[in-house]
Amino acid sequence: MIHGAAGLRPTFLVIGAYKAGTTSIHHYLKQHPQVFMSQRKEIRFLTYAGHERLPLSPVEFASLPWPVQTLPAYEALFAEAMETQDRGDVSPSYLEYAEQSIIGIRAFVPEAKLIAILRQPADRAYSNHLFHVRVEQEEELEFRSVLRFEAEGRVRRVNGLPRANIARGFYYEALQCYFQAFPREKIRVWLYEDLRADAAGLMRKIFRFLAVDETFTPDVSIRYNAAQWPRLPIPPTATKRLRRLVGPFMRLLSKDLHRSASKHYRTL
């Protein structure tokens, strides 16, 4: 565990999820005069703080690009903020590695408010796959084959981390860790579809949760990290392996978030 004297630290965290609009949220929050966002996104320091429990070998862990590894370096990211400003850290690893990240959150920012933006996990998995193929120019494998390899434990590793299309979609289990670790009133969960349908409206809700001026209207005309290719349907050959993601997600919507699944999502 990492220790150090207290300085300016985040007052809220956007914990995920990957490919669910967190980059856009980061830029929209950054425009608010009462909010200070770290210039670096995906800091991952609070995941690093619990790294003893990450499911990685020492060699894998050492090969990872951890941008911030000390508490002074973490606090330095917020040194230019005014004490009266809310301060935010957007790191989707906090949802993907929930148990490990909670260790760091409890140690260093236990009072921070927590925000999660979720995306239908089957759609998120396919979007993630297309991103790696078309942007990062990874070897183009059939999506069904990628899912089969992952199910068999033959997951490709990039920078030491597994390229896990399915594992990143088990929001239910990850959020249960947060619901058990922190008061529910400190956690808000919204959907990627909320962002797509009414970005300005979603930002008002986020500002209200943070207790900053919700009448401020950010420029939401730009969608950051948006795909530059046509939105393609999930290949029918891959749907069977993705069904096990959708069921728990639908239960999360109805049971924990009190949202209507039929309004936002089709079943596979």
PDB file of C-alpha atoms in Angstrom:
ATOM      1  CA  MET A   1       0.000   0.000   0.000  1.00  0.00           C
ATOM      2  CA  ILE A   2       1.067   3.568  -0.722  1.00  0.00           C
ATOM      3  CA  HIS A   3       1.051   6.228   1.979  1.00  0.00           C
ATOM      4  CA  GLY A   4       1.593   9.971   2.037  1.00  0.00           C
ATOM      5  CA  ALA A   5       0.428  13.292   3.407  1.00  0.00           C
ATOM      6  CA  ALA A   6      -2.943  14.577   2.234  1.00  0.00           C
ATOM      7  CA  GLY A   7      -3.069  17.186  -0.531  1.00  0.00           C
ATOM      8  CA  LEU A   8      -5.717  18.072  -3.085  1.00  0.00           C
ATOM      9  CA  ARG A   9      -7.326  14.878  -4.300  1.00  0.00           C
ATOM     10  CA  PRO A  10     -10.413  14.039  -6.358  1.00  0.00           C
ATOM     11  CA  THR A  11     -13.836  14.700  -4.887  1.00  0.00           C
ATOM     12  CA  PHE A  12     -15.477  12.459  -7.475  1.00  0.00           C
ATOM     13  CA  LEU A  13     -14.545   9.568  -9.750  1.00  0.00           C
ATOM     14  CA  VAL A  14     -15.988   8.441 -13.065  1.00  0.00           C
ATOM     15  CA  ILE A  15     -15.311   4.724 -12.711  1.00  0.00           C
ATOM     16  CA  GLY A  16     -16.352   3.513 -16.159  1.00  0.00           C
ATOM     17  CA  ALA A  17     -17.219   1.793 -18.286  1.00  0.00           C
ATOM     18  CA  TYR A  18     -14.902   1.393 -21.244  1.00  0.00           C
ATOM     19  CA  LYS A  19     -16.419   2.427 -24.611  1.00  0.00           C
ATOM     20  CA  ALA A  20     -19.379   4.064 -22.849  1.00  0.00           C
ATOM     21  CA  GLY A  21     -18.696   7.748 -23.467  1.00  0.00           C
ATOM     22  CA  THR A  22     -16.378   8.477 -20.550  1.00  0.00           C
ATOM     23  CA  THR A  23     -14.024  10.540 -22.728  1.00  0.00           C
ATOM     24  CA  SER A  24     -16.902  12.817 -23.727  1.00  0.00           C
ATOM     25  CA  ILE A  25     -18.030  13.060 -20.092  1.00  0.00           C
ATOM     26  CA  HIS A  26     -14.471  14.057 -19.131  1.00  0.00           C
ATOM     27  CA  HIS A  27     -14.418  16.904 -21.660  1.00  0.00           C
ATOM     28  CA  TYR A  28     -17.926  18.135 -20.787  1.00  0.00           C
ATOM     29  CA  LEU A  29     -17.132  18.202 -17.058  1.00  0.00           C
ATOM     30  CA  LYS A  30     -13.920  20.063 -17.784  1.00  0.00           C
ATOM     31  CA  GLN A  31     -15.890  23.034 -19.130  1.00  0.00           C
ATOM     32  CA  HIS A  32     -17.692  23.717 -15.839  1.00  0.00           C
ATOM     33  CA  PRO A  33     -16.054  26.571 -13.869  1.00  0.00           C
ATOM     34  CA  GLN A  34     -16.742  24.807 -10.569  1.00  0.00           C
ATOM     35  CA  VAL A  35     -15.097  21.577 -11.721  1.00  0.00           C
ATOM     36  CA  PHE A  36     -11.406  20.771 -12.198  1.00  0.00           C
ATOM     37  CA  MET A  37     -10.513  17.726 -14.257  1.00  0.00           C
ATOM     38  CA  SER A  38      -7.073  16.179 -14.417  1.00  0.00           C
ATOM     39  CA  GLN A  39      -5.520  16.823 -17.818  1.00  0.00           C
ATOM     40  CA  ARG A  40      -4.740  13.123 -17.966  1.00  0.00           C
ATOM     41  CA  LYS A  41      -7.599  10.679 -18.386  1.00  0.00           C
ATOM     42  CA  GLU A  42      -7.325   7.055 -17.265  1.00  0.00           C
ATOM     43  CA  ILE A  43      -4.909   7.802 -14.442  1.00  0.00           C
ATOM     44  CA  ARG A  44      -5.583   4.371 -12.880  1.00  0.00           C
ATOM     45  CA  PHE A  45      -3.729   5.303  -9.694  1.00  0.00           C
ATOM     46  CA  LEU A  46      -6.410   3.909  -7.399  1.00  0.00           C
ATOM     47  CA  THR A  47      -6.257   0.582  -9.240  1.00  0.00           C
ATOM     48  CA  TYR A  48      -2.478   0.639  -8.887  1.00  0.00           C
ATOM     49  CA  ALA A  49      -2.875   1.263  -5.152  1.00  0.00           C
ATOM     50  CA  GLY A  50      -4.549  -2.137  -4.816  1.00  0.00           C
ATOM     51  CA  HIS A  51      -2.227  -3.858  -7.263  1.00  0.00           C
ATOM     52  CA  GLU A  52      -1.259  -6.634  -4.840  1.00  0.00           C
ATOM     53  CA  ARG A  53      -4.664  -8.158  -5.607  1.00  0.00           C
ATOM     54  CA  LEU A  54      -4.653  -7.691  -9.382  1.00  0.00           C
ATOM     55  CA  PRO A  55      -4.883 -11.001 -11.288  1.00  0.00           C
ATOM     56  CA  LEU A  56      -1.494 -10.427 -12.919  1.00  0.00           C
ATOM     57  CA  SER A  57       1.908 -12.027 -12.617  1.00  0.00           C
ATOM     58  CA  PRO A  58       4.814  -9.810 -11.467  1.00  0.00           C
ATOM     59  CA  VAL A  59       6.121  -9.759 -15.044  1.00  0.00           C
ATOM     60  CA  GLU A  60       2.731  -8.739 -16.437  1.00  0.00           C
ATOM     61  CA  PHE A  61       2.296  -6.067 -13.793  1.00  0.00           C
ATOM     62  CA  ALA A  62       5.757  -4.619 -14.423  1.00  0.00           C
ATOM     63  CA  SER A  63       5.032  -4.368 -18.150  1.00  0.00           C
ATOM     64  CA  LEU A  64       1.924  -2.236 -17.675  1.00  0.00           C
ATOM     65  CA  PRO A  65       1.879   1.498 -18.467  1.00  0.00           C
ATOM     66  CA  TRP A  66       0.932   2.847 -15.041  1.00  0.00           C
ATOM     67  CA  PRO A  67       1.018   6.634 -15.621  1.00  0.00           C
ATOM     68  CA  VAL A  68       0.895   7.496 -11.906  1.00  0.00           C
ATOM     69  CA  GLN A  69       2.429   5.307  -9.214  1.00  0.00           C
ATOM     70  CA  THR A  70       2.890   7.581  -6.179  1.00  0.00           C
ATOM     71  CA  LEU A  71       0.506   9.625  -4.090  1.00  0.00           C
ATOM     72  CA  PRO A  72       2.491  12.879  -4.566  1.00  0.00           C
ATOM     73  CA  ALA A  73       2.327  12.382  -8.340  1.00  0.00           C
ATOM     74  CA  TYR A  74      -1.422  11.770  -8.086  1.00  0.00           C
ATOM     75  CA  GLU A  75      -1.985  14.891  -6.009  1.00  0.00           C
ATOM     76  CA  ALA A  76       0.165  16.906  -8.417  1.00  0.00           C
ATOM     77  CA  LEU A  77      -2.453  16.309 -11.110  1.00  0.00           C
ATOM     78  CA  PHE A  78      -4.895  18.406  -9.054  1.00  0.00           C
ATOM     79  CA  ALA A  79      -2.450  20.972  -7.661  1.00  0.00           C
ATOM     80  CA  GLU A  80      -3.752  23.762  -9.907  1.00  0.00           C
ATOM     81  CA  ALA A  81      -7.342  23.314  -8.765  1.00  0.00           C
ATOM     82  CA  MET A  82      -8.955  25.753  -6.367  1.00  0.00           C
ATOM     83  CA  GLU A  83      -9.984  24.225  -3.070  1.00  0.00           C
ATOM     84  CA  THR A  84     -13.561  25.280  -3.781  1.00  0.00           C
ATOM     85  CA  GLN A  85     -13.666  23.312  -7.041  1.00  0.00           C
ATOM     86  CA  ASP A  86     -14.839  19.742  -7.369  1.00  0.00           C
ATOM     87  CA  ARG A  87     -12.036  17.594  -8.734  1.00  0.00           C
ATOM     88  CA  GLY A  88     -12.498  14.598 -11.001  1.00  0.00           C
ATOM     89  CA  ASP A  89     -10.599  11.483 -12.049  1.00  0.00           C
ATOM     90  CA  VAL A  90     -11.981   9.497 -15.015  1.00  0.00           C
ATOM     91  CA  SER A  91     -10.520   5.973 -15.027  1.00  0.00           C
ATOM     92  CA  PRO A  92     -12.606   3.056 -16.366  1.00  0.00           C
ATOM     93  CA  SER A  93     -10.173   0.608 -14.766  1.00  0.00           C
ATOM     94  CA  TYR A  94     -11.921   1.416 -11.480  1.00  0.00           C
ATOM     95  CA  LEU A  95     -14.978  -0.516 -12.677  1.00  0.00           C
ATOM     96  CA  GLU A  96     -13.121  -3.263 -14.515  1.00  0.00           C
ATOM     97  CA  TYR A  97     -10.927  -3.999 -11.473  1.00  0.00           C
ATOM     98  CA  ALA A  98     -13.496  -3.064  -8.856  1.00  0.00           C
ATOM     99  CA  GLU A  99     -12.164  -4.989  -5.848  1.00  0.00           C
ATOM    100  CA  GLN A 100      -8.618  -3.742  -6.321  1.00  0.00           C
ATOM    101  CA  SER A 101      -9.671  -0.153  -7.028  1.00  0.00           C
ATOM    102  CA  ILE A 102     -11.916  -0.016  -3.973  1.00  0.00           C
ATOM    103  CA  ILE A 103      -8.814  -0.628  -1.838  1.00  0.00           C
ATOM    104  CA  GLY A 104      -7.245   2.537  -3.253  1.00  0.00           C
ATOM    105  CA  ILE A 105     -10.465   4.546  -3.059  1.00  0.00           C
ATOM    106  CA  ARG A 106     -10.970   3.676   0.607  1.00  0.00           C
ATOM    107  CA  ALA A 107      -7.356   4.538   1.386  1.00  0.00           C
ATOM    108  CA  PHE A 108      -7.081   7.861  -0.427  1.00  0.00           C
ATOM    109  CA  VAL A 109     -10.487   9.282  -1.441  1.00  0.00           C
ATOM    110  CA  PRO A 110     -13.062   7.559   0.793  1.00  0.00           C
ATOM    111  CA  GLU A 111     -15.518  10.480   0.578  1.00  0.00           C
ATOM    112  CA  ALA A 112     -15.439  10.756  -3.216  1.00  0.00           C
ATOM    113  CA  LYS A 113     -18.684  10.556  -5.150  1.00  0.00           C
ATOM    114  CA  LEU A 114     -18.796   7.788  -7.741  1.00  0.00           C
ATOM    115  CA  ILE A 115     -20.255   7.960 -11.249  1.00  0.00           C
ATOM    116  CA  ALA A 116     -20.659   5.044 -13.658  1.00  0.00           C
ATOM    117  CA  ILE A 117     -21.811   5.189 -17.272  1.00  0.00           C
ATOM    118  CA  LEU A 118     -22.842   1.768 -18.570  1.00  0.00           C
ATOM    119  CA  ARG A 119     -23.410   0.460 -22.075  1.00  0.00           C
ATOM    120  CA  GLN A 120     -25.325  -2.619 -23.166  1.00  0.00           C
ATOM    121  CA  PRO A 121     -22.470  -5.099 -22.681  1.00  0.00           C
ATOM    122  CA  ALA A 122     -22.880  -7.024 -25.929  1.00  0.00           C
ATOM    123  CA  ASP A 123     -22.803  -3.812 -27.961  1.00  0.00           C
ATOM    124  CA  ARG A 124     -19.876  -2.561 -25.872  1.00  0.00           C
ATOM    125  CA  ALA A 125     -17.923  -5.762 -26.496  1.00  0.00           C
ATOM    126  CA  TYR A 126     -18.391  -5.532 -30.260  1.00  0.00           C
ATOM    127  CA  SER A 127     -17.546  -1.818 -30.293  1.00  0.00           C
ATOM    128  CA  ASN A 128     -14.395  -2.586 -28.326  1.00  0.00           C
ATOM    129  CA  HIS A 129     -13.434  -5.293 -30.811  1.00  0.00           C
ATOM    130  CA  LEU A 130     -13.905  -2.970 -33.798  1.00  0.00           C
ATOM    131  CA  PHE A 131     -11.861  -0.265 -32.076  1.00  0.00           C
ATOM    132  CA  HIS A 132      -8.895  -2.569 -31.546  1.00  0.00           C
ATOM    133  CA  VAL A 133      -9.023  -3.807 -35.137  1.00  0.00           C
ATOM    134  CA  ARG A 134      -9.638  -0.515 -36.927  1.00  0.00           C
ATOM    135  CA  VAL A 135      -7.852   2.009 -34.714  1.00  0.00           C
ATOM    136  CA  GLU A 136      -5.077   0.008 -33.077  1.00  0.00           C
ATOM    137  CA  GLN A 137      -4.710  -2.171 -36.182  1.00  0.00           C
ATOM    138  CA  GLU A 138      -4.626  -5.441 -34.324  1.00  0.00           C
ATOM    139  CA  GLU A 139      -4.911  -8.685 -36.237  1.00  0.00           C
ATOM    140  CA  GLU A 140      -8.438  -8.916 -37.578  1.00  0.00           C
ATOM    141  CA  LEU A 141     -10.007 -12.074 -36.200  1.00  0.00           C
ATOM    142  CA  GLU A 142     -13.629 -13.023 -36.613  1.00  0.00           C
ATOM    143  CA  PHE A 143     -15.504 -11.681 -33.580  1.00  0.00           C
ATOM    144  CA  ARG A 144     -16.902 -15.133 -32.819  1.00  0.00           C
ATOM    145  CA  SER A 145     -13.360 -16.510 -32.707  1.00  0.00           C
ATOM    146  CA  VAL A 146     -12.223 -13.747 -30.337  1.00  0.00           C
ATOM    147  CA  LEU A 147     -15.069 -14.602 -27.962  1.00  0.00           C
ATOM    148  CA  ARG A 148     -14.355 -18.327 -28.185  1.00  0.00           C
ATOM    149  CA  PHE A 149     -10.673 -17.808 -27.422  1.00  0.00           C
ATOM    150  CA  GLU A 150     -11.591 -15.715 -24.385  1.00  0.00           C
ATOM    151  CA  ALA A 151     -14.040 -18.349 -23.128  1.00  0.00           C
ATOM    152  CA  GLU A 152     -11.281 -20.956 -23.450  1.00  0.00           C
ATOM    153  CA  GLY A 153      -8.828 -18.797 -21.528  1.00  0.00           C
ATOM    154  CA  ARG A 154      -6.764 -18.001 -24.628  1.00  0.00           C
ATOM    155  CA  VAL A 155      -7.034 -14.250 -24.281  1.00  0.00           C
ATOM    156  CA  ARG A 156      -4.482 -12.120 -26.090  1.00  0.00           C
ATOM    157  CA  ARG A 157      -2.580  -9.747 -23.839  1.00  0.00           C
ATOM    158  CA  VAL A 158      -1.690  -6.195 -24.796  1.00  0.00           C
ATOM    159  CA  ASN A 159       0.636  -4.222 -22.502  1.00  0.00           C
ATOM    160  CA  GLY A 160       0.326  -7.122 -20.090  1.00  0.00           C
ATOM    161  CA  LEU A 161      -3.447  -6.849 -19.698  1.00  0.00           C
ATOM    162  CA  PRO A 162      -5.887  -9.377 -21.146  1.00  0.00           C
ATOM    163  CA  ARG A 163      -7.820  -8.076 -24.146  1.00  0.00           C
ATOM    164  CA  ALA A 164     -11.093  -9.078 -22.502  1.00  0.00           C
ATOM    165  CA  ASN A 165     -14.178  -8.285 -24.555  1.00  0.00           C
ATOM    166  CA  ILE A 166     -16.567 -10.301 -22.376  1.00  0.00           C
ATOM    167  CA  ALA A 167     -15.024  -9.778 -18.928  1.00  0.00           C
ATOM    168  CA  ARG A 168     -15.367  -5.996 -19.160  1.00  0.00           C
ATOM    169  CA  GLY A 169     -19.133  -6.385 -19.482  1.00  0.00           C
ATOM    170  CA  PHE A 170     -19.858  -7.995 -16.118  1.00  0.00           C
ATOM    171  CA  TYR A 171     -21.062  -4.717 -14.624  1.00  0.00           C
ATOM    172  CA  TYR A 172     -23.426  -6.411 -12.209  1.00  0.00           C
ATOM    173  CA  GLU A 173     -20.665  -8.050 -10.193  1.00  0.00           C
ATOM    174  CA  ALA A 174     -18.454  -4.953 -10.274  1.00  0.00           C
ATOM    175  CA  LEU A 175     -21.199  -2.587  -9.153  1.00  0.00           C
ATOM    176  CA  GLN A 176     -22.246  -4.927  -6.354  1.00  0.00           C
ATOM    177  CA  CYS A 177     -18.726  -4.483  -4.955  1.00  0.00           C
ATOM    178  CA  TYR A 178     -19.243  -0.709  -4.949  1.00  0.00           C
ATOM    179  CA  PHE A 179     -22.772  -0.916  -3.538  1.00  0.00           C
ATOM    180  CA  GLN A 180     -21.424  -2.986  -0.640  1.00  0.00           C
ATOM    181  CA  ALA A 181     -18.374  -0.789  -0.046  1.00  0.00           C
ATOM    182  CA  PHE A 182     -19.930   2.697  -0.165  1.00  0.00           C
ATOM    183  CA  PRO A 183     -23.243   4.371   0.729  1.00  0.00           C
ATOM    184  CA  ARG A 184     -25.674   4.180  -2.174  1.00  0.00           C
ATOM    185  CA  GLU A 185     -26.326   7.926  -2.024  1.00  0.00           C
ATOM    186  CA  LYS A 186     -22.689   8.488  -3.049  1.00  0.00           C
ATOM    187  CA  ILE A 187     -23.095   6.433  -6.248  1.00  0.00           C
ATOM    188  CA  ARG A 188     -24.924   7.333  -9.450  1.00  0.00           C
ATOM    189  CA  VAL A 189     -25.263   5.103 -12.487  1.00  0.00           C
ATOM    190  CA  TRP A 190     -26.383   6.317 -15.906  1.00  0.00           C
ATOM    191  CA  LEU A 191     -26.497   4.719 -19.325  1.00  0.00           C
ATOM    192  CA  TYR A 192     -24.592   5.344 -22.529  1.00  0.00           C
ATOM    193  CA  GLU A 193     -27.995   5.718 -24.189  1.00  0.00           C
ATOM    194  CA  ASP A 194     -28.726   8.657 -21.864  1.00  0.00           C
ATOM    195  CA  LEU A 195     -25.619  10.357 -23.226  1.00  0.00           C
ATOM    196  CA  ARG A 196     -26.526   9.635 -26.847  1.00  0.00           C
ATOM    197  CA  ALA A 197     -30.146  10.736 -26.482  1.00  0.00           C
ATOM    198  CA  ASP A 198     -29.652  13.931 -24.449  1.00  0.00           C
ATOM    199  CA  ALA A 199     -26.067  14.758 -23.513  1.00  0.00           C
ATOM    200  CA  ALA A 200     -26.974  18.192 -22.120  1.00  0.00           C
ATOM    201  CA  GLY A 201     -29.712  16.677 -19.975  1.00  0.00           C
ATOM    202  CA  LEU A 202     -27.372  14.018 -18.624  1.00  0.00           C
ATOM    203  CA  MET A 203     -24.767  16.638 -17.754  1.00  0.00           C
ATOM    204  CA  ARG A 204     -27.382  18.599 -15.783  1.00  0.00           C
ATOM    205  CA  LYS A 205     -28.061  15.461 -13.736  1.00  0.00           C
ATOM    206  CA  ILE A 206     -24.353  14.924 -13.152  1.00  0.00           C
ATOM    207  CA  PHE A 207     -23.879  18.566 -12.121  1.00  0.00           C
ATOM    208  CA  ARG A 208     -26.815  18.228  -9.715  1.00  0.00           C
ATOM    209  CA  PHE A 209     -25.267  15.105  -8.192  1.00  0.00           C
ATOM    210  CA  LEU A 210     -21.961  16.938  -7.741  1.00  0.00           C
ATOM    211  CA  ALA A 211     -23.817  19.912  -6.188  1.00  0.00           C
ATOM    212  CA  VAL A 212     -22.407  22.421  -8.672  1.00  0.00           C
ATOM    213  CA  ASP A 213     -24.377  24.906 -10.763  1.00  0.00           C
ATOM    214  CA  GLU A 214     -26.618  22.707 -12.890  1.00  0.00           C
ATOM    215  CA  THR A 215     -27.748  25.644 -15.044  1.00  0.00           C
ATOM    216  CA  PHE A 216     -24.310  25.748 -16.675  1.00  0.00           C
ATOM    217  CA  THR A 217     -24.594  24.394 -20.221  1.00  0.00           C
ATOM    218  CA  PRO A 218     -21.451  22.750 -21.626  1.00  0.00           C
ATOM    219  CA  ASP A 219     -20.821  22.439 -25.339  1.00  0.00           C
ATOM    220  CA  VAL A 220     -21.818  18.850 -26.063  1.00  0.00           C
ATOM    221  CA  SER A 221     -21.706  19.147 -29.850  1.00  0.00           C
ATOM    222  CA  ILE A 222     -18.537  17.053 -30.085  1.00  0.00           C
ATOM    223  CA  ARG A 223     -18.547  13.338 -29.319  1.00  0.00           C
ATOM    224  CA  TYR A 224     -15.034  12.393 -28.293  1.00  0.00           C
ATOM    225  CA  ASN A 225     -13.504   9.065 -29.335  1.00  0.00           C
ATOM    226  CA  ALA A 226     -16.607   8.360 -31.419  1.00  0.00           C
ATOM    227  CA  ALA A 227     -16.232   5.651 -34.027  1.00  0.00           C
ATOM    228  CA  GLN A 228     -15.389   6.946 -37.483  1.00  0.00           C
ATOM    229  CA  TRP A 229     -17.027   4.002 -39.213  1.00  0.00           C
ATOM    230  CA  PRO A 230     -20.640   2.909 -39.756  1.00  0.00           C
ATOM    231  CA  ARG A 231     -22.286   1.282 -36.761  1.00  0.00           C
ATOM    232  CA  LEU A 232     -22.521  -2.379 -37.702  1.00  0.00           C
ATOM    233  CA  PRO A 233     -24.845  -4.959 -36.150  1.00  0.00           C
ATOM    234  CA  ILE A 234     -23.349  -7.717 -34.035  1.00  0.00           C
ATOM    235  CA  PRO A 235     -22.650 -10.743 -36.263  1.00  0.00           C
ATOM    236  CA  PRO A 236     -25.337 -13.412 -35.717  1.00  0.00           C
ATOM    237  CA  THR A 237     -22.589 -16.009 -35.254  1.00  0.00           C
ATOM    238  CA  ALA A 238     -21.444 -14.205 -32.080  1.00  0.00           C
ATOM    239  CA  THR A 239     -24.775 -13.612 -30.366  1.00  0.00           C
ATOM    240  CA  LYS A 240     -24.964 -16.950 -28.537  1.00  0.00           C
ATOM    241  CA  ARG A 241     -21.749 -16.322 -26.610  1.00  0.00           C
ATOM    242  CA  LEU A 242     -22.879 -12.799 -25.695  1.00  0.00           C
ATOM    243  CA  ARG A 243     -26.256 -13.760 -24.226  1.00  0.00           C
ATOM    244  CA  ARG A 244     -24.726 -14.508 -20.844  1.00  0.00           C
ATOM    245  CA  LEU A 245     -23.728 -10.849 -20.592  1.00  0.00           C
ATOM    246  CA  VAL A 246     -27.140  -9.418 -21.336  1.00  0.00           C
ATOM    247  CA  GLY A 247     -29.192 -11.309 -18.726  1.00  0.00           C
ATOM    248  CA  PRO A 248     -27.292  -9.979 -15.669  1.00  0.00           C
ATOM    249  CA  PHE A 249     -27.268  -6.511 -17.219  1.00  0.00           C
ATOM    250  CA  MET A 250     -31.051  -6.531 -17.625  1.00  0.00           C
ATOM    251  CA  ARG A 251     -31.414  -7.576 -13.980  1.00  0.00           C
ATOM    252  CA  LEU A 252     -29.099  -4.736 -12.969  1.00  0.00           C
ATOM    253  CA  LEU A 253     -31.273  -2.282 -14.875  1.00  0.00           C
ATOM    254  CA  SER A 254     -34.552  -3.415 -13.368  1.00  0.00           C
ATOM    255  CA  LYS A 255     -33.512  -4.440  -9.846  1.00  0.00           C
ATOM    256  CA  ASP A 256     -30.770  -1.991  -8.890  1.00  0.00           C
ATOM    257  CA  LEU A 257     -31.253   0.943 -11.235  1.00  0.00           C
ATOM    258  CA  HIS A 258     -35.051   0.787 -11.589  1.00  0.00           C
ATOM    259  CA  ARG A 259     -34.794   1.353 -15.322  1.00  0.00           C
ATOM    260  CA  SER A 260     -36.953  -0.162 -18.025  1.00  0.00           C
ATOM    261  CA  ALA A 261     -34.832  -2.539 -20.054  1.00  0.00           C
ATOM    262  CA  SER A 262     -37.254  -2.648 -22.963  1.00  0.00           C
ATOM    263  CA  LYS A 263     -36.992   1.108 -23.458  1.00  0.00           C
ATOM    264  CA  HIS A 264     -33.282   0.993 -24.207  1.00  0.00           C
ATOM    265  CA  TYR A 265     -32.217  -2.468 -25.283  1.00  0.00           C
ATOM    266  CA  ARG A 266     -33.076  -5.333 -27.510  1.00  0.00           C
ATOM    267  CA  THR A 267     -32.283  -8.864 -26.421  1.00  0.00           C
ATOM    268  CA  LEU A 268     -29.901 -10.999 -28.434  1.00  0.00           C
TER     269      LEU A 268
END
